[in-house]
Every structure is written in C-alpha cells, then in structure tokens.
Tab-separated table of C-alpha atoms in Angstrom:
chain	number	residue	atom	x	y	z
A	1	UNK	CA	126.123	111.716	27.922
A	2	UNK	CA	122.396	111.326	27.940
A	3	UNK	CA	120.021	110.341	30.605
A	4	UNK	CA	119.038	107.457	28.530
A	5	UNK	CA	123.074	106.396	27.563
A	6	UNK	CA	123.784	106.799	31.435
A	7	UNK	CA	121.029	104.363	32.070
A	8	UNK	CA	121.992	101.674	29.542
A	9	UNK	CA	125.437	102.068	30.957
A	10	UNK	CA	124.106	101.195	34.314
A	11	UNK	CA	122.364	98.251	33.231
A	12	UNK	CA	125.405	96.773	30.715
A	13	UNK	CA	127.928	97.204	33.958
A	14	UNK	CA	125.090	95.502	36.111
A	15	UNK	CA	124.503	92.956	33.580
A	16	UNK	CA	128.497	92.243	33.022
A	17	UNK	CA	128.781	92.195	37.014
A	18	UNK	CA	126.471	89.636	38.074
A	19	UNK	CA	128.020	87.238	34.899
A	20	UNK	CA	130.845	85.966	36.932
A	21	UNK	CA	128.297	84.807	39.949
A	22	UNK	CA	125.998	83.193	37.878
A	23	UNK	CA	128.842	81.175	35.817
A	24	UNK	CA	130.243	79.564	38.947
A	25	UNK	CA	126.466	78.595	39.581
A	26	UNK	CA	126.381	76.192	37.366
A	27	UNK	CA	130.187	75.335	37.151
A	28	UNK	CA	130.888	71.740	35.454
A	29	UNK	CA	127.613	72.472	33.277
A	30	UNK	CA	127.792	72.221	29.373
A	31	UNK	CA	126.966	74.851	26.989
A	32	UNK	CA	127.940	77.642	29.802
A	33	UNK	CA	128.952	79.837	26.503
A	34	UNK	CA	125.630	79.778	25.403
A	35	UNK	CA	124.280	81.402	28.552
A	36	UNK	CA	126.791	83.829	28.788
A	37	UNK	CA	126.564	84.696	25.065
A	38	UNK	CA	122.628	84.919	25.340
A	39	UNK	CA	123.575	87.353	28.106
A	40	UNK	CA	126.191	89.463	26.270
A	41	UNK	CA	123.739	89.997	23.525
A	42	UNK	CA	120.878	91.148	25.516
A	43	UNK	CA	119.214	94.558	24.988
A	44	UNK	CA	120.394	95.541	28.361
A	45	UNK	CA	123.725	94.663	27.659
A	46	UNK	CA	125.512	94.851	24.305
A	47	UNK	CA	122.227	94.976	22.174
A	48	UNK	CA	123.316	92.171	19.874
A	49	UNK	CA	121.160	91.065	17.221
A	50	UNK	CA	123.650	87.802	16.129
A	51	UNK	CA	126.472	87.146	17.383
A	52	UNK	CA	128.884	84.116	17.245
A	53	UNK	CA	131.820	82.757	18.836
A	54	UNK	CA	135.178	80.944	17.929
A	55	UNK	CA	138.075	79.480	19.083
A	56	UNK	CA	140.991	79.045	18.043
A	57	UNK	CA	143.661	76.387	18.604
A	58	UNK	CA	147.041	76.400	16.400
A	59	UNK	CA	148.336	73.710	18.781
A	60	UNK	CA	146.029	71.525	17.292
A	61	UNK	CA	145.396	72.949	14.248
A	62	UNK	CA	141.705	73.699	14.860
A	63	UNK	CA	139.349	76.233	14.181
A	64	UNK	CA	135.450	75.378	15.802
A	65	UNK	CA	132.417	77.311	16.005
A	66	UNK	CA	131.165	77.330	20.091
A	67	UNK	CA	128.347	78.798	19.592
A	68	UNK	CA	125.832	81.263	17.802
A	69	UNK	CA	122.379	83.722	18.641
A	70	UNK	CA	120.251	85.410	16.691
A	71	UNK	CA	117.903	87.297	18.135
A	72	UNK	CA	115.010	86.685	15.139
A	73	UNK	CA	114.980	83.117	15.862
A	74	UNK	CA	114.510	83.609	19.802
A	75	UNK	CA	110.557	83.626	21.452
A	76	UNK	CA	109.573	83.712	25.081
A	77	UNK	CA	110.513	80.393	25.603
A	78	UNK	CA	114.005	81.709	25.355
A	79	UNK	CA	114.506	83.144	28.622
A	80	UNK	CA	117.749	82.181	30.542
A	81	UNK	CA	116.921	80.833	33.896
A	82	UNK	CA	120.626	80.312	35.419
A	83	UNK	CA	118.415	77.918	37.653
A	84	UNK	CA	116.880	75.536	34.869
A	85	UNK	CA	120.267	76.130	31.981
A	86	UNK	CA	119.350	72.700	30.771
A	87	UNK	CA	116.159	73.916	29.725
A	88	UNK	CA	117.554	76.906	27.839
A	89	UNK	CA	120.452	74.943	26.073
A	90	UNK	CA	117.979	72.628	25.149
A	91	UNK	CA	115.614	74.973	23.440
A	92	UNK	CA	118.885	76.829	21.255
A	93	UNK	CA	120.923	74.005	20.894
A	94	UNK	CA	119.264	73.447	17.651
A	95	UNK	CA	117.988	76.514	15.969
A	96	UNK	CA	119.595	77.088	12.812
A	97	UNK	CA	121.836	79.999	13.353
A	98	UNK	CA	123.804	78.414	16.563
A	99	UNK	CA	123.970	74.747	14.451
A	100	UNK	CA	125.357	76.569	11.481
A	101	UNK	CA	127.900	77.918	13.832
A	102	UNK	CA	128.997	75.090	15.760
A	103	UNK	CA	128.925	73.206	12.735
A	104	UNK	CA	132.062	75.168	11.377
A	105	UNK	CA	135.141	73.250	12.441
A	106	UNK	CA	138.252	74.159	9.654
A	107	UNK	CA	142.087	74.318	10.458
A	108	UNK	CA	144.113	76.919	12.535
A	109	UNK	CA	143.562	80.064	10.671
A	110	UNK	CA	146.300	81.536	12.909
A	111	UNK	CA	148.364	78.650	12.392
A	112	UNK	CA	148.474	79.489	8.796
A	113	UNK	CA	149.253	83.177	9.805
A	114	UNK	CA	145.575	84.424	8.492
A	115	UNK	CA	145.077	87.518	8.986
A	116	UNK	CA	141.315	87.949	11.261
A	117	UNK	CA	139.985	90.198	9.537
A	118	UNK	CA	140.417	87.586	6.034
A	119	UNK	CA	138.532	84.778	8.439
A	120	UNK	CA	135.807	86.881	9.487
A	121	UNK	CA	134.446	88.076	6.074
A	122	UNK	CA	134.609	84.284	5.028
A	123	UNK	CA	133.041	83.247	8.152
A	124	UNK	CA	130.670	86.539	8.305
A	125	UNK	CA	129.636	85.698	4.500
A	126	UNK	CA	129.043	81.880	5.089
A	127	UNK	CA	126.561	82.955	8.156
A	128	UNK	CA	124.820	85.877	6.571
A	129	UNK	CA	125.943	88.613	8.871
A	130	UNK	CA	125.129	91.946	7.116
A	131	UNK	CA	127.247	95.171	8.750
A	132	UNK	CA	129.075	93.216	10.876
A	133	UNK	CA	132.237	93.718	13.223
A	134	UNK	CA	134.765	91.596	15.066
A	135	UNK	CA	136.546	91.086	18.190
A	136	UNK	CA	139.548	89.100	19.145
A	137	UNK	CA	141.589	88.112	21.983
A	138	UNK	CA	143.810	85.460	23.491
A	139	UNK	CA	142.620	82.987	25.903
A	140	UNK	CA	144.223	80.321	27.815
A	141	UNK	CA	145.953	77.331	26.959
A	142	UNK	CA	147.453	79.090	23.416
A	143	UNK	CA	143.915	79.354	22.197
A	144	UNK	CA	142.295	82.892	20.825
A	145	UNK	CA	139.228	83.953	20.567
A	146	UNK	CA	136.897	85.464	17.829
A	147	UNK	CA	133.557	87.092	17.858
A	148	UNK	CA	131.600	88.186	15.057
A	149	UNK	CA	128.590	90.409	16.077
A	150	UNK	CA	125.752	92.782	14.625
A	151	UNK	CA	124.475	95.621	16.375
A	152	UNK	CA	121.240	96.294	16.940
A	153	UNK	CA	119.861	99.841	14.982
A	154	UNK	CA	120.210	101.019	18.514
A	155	UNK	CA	123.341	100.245	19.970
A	156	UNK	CA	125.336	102.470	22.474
A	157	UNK	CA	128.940	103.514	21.593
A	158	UNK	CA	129.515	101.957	24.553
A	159	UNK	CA	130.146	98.531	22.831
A	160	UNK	CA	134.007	98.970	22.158
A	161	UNK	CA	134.374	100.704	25.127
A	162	UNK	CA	133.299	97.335	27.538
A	163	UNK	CA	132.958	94.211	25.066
A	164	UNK	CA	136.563	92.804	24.990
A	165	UNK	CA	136.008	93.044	28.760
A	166	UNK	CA	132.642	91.049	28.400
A	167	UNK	CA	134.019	88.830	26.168
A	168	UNK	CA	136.697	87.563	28.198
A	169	UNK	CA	134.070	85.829	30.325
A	170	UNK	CA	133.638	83.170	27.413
A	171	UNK	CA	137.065	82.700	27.751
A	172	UNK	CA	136.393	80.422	31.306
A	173	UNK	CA	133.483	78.409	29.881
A	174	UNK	CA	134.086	75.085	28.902
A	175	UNK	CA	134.262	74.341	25.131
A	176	UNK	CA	131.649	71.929	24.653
C-alpha cells in the first residue's frame, strides 16, 4: 500500500468515525440522509462523483428515491455545517439531480422478486449514471436498501472494502 492509499485510508475511517456523532447531533432533523450522503461521497471519503439512494419497502409495496448528489452541480455554498443542516438541505433540496431522485417513487421491485441488478440499470439509465455500480443491503423494519454510485477517476480500491459499512449509516436516518 502506498503512502498516499494509507493516507486516504486514514481520512475515509476518520470521516466514517465521526458520522455516527454528528447524526445524533441533529437527531429528529429532516433530510439527515442528505448530510450523511454528502459525507459518504466526499473526496476524503468514498470519492463519489453521484450517488443516490433507495429504499425499499415490499410491505407496502413501495419503491422511493431518498435522495441524490452530484458533485458537478455542488459550489462553495455547499459545505455541510452539521451546525446550520437547514441551511445545507435547503441549498440541495432542489438541484436537479437529488429532485430527479426523490422524485422516483414505483412499486416494490423486491416484492415482484426483481432481481437488483435489473432495477439499477433502469434506474442508472433514467438518471444518467455512466460506469456505474451498486450496493445493497437490508435495513430495518423489512425495508432494503440500494445505492447507485460513480467513482471518481481517482477512487481507492478501498470502496468495497468499507462502503456497505458506510452505508449502513443511512440506514438510521429518517426517510423524509
């Protein structure tokens, strides 16, 4: 491992650590998954470019978009303060890419017995993701979760190795 791959790793495991702490900040807060998506897909971190994020509920028979970054539509007045979330939801809640995601509400693809990988080229197509990947996993309550992402040009291999572990932080924010 390089100097520069033992340094990212650092600073994704730093990153990932202090997520749990800053969640329970602002516990009973909306959009939560959009701070700890923002997060996920920083440079630091998992190096995202876009990523969005699903659930899943064949209980109900309900497929929604929770919500969607892309890095190309982010400027400076971007910036997550955990401090002042209102003013960060407020400034994503409506750029294009995270509508368009939380605009997608369909029926249980799992209920259906879909296979993910069918739902996320549809979804992945719809949304313009070029060379794209997935994640899934269950959550609480009988949902499951699904996360579409594209790396950055430089992304570390370290991606598989630690995102279902990031990702299960969405998994406690409220689905709003």
């Amino acid at each position: 491992m390089t100097n520069e791959e033992i340094h990212h790793k650092y600073a994704m495991l730093k990153q990932l650590s202090s997520l749990p702490r800053k969640m329970v900040s602002i516990h009973g807060a909306d959009k939560v998954a959009d701070l700890v998506l923002h997060e996920l897909c920083q440079p630091e971190c998992f190096n995202l470019v876009k990523a969005a994020y699903f659930v899943d509920n064949p209980d109900f028979d309900c497929f929604k978009g929770v919500s969607g970054l892309y890095r190309g539509e982010l400027n400076d007045n971007h910036s997550v303060s955990w401090h002042d979330h209102e003013s960060f939801v407020a400034s994503t809640f409506d750029l294009p890419f995270n509508k368009k995601v939380r605009e997608i509400t369909k029926e249980s693809y799992r209920r259906k017995n879909m296979r993910d990988q069918d739902m996320v080229e549809q979804i992945a197509s719809d949304l313009g993701f070029g060379d794209h990947a997935f994640c899934s996993w269950d959550m609480k309550h009988a949902n499951h979760g699904l996360f579409i992402y594209e790396k950055a040009e430089f992304a570390a291999c370290l991606i598989e190795e630690y995102l279902a572990d990031g990702l299960s932080l969405l998994s406690f924010c409220p689905i709003n």
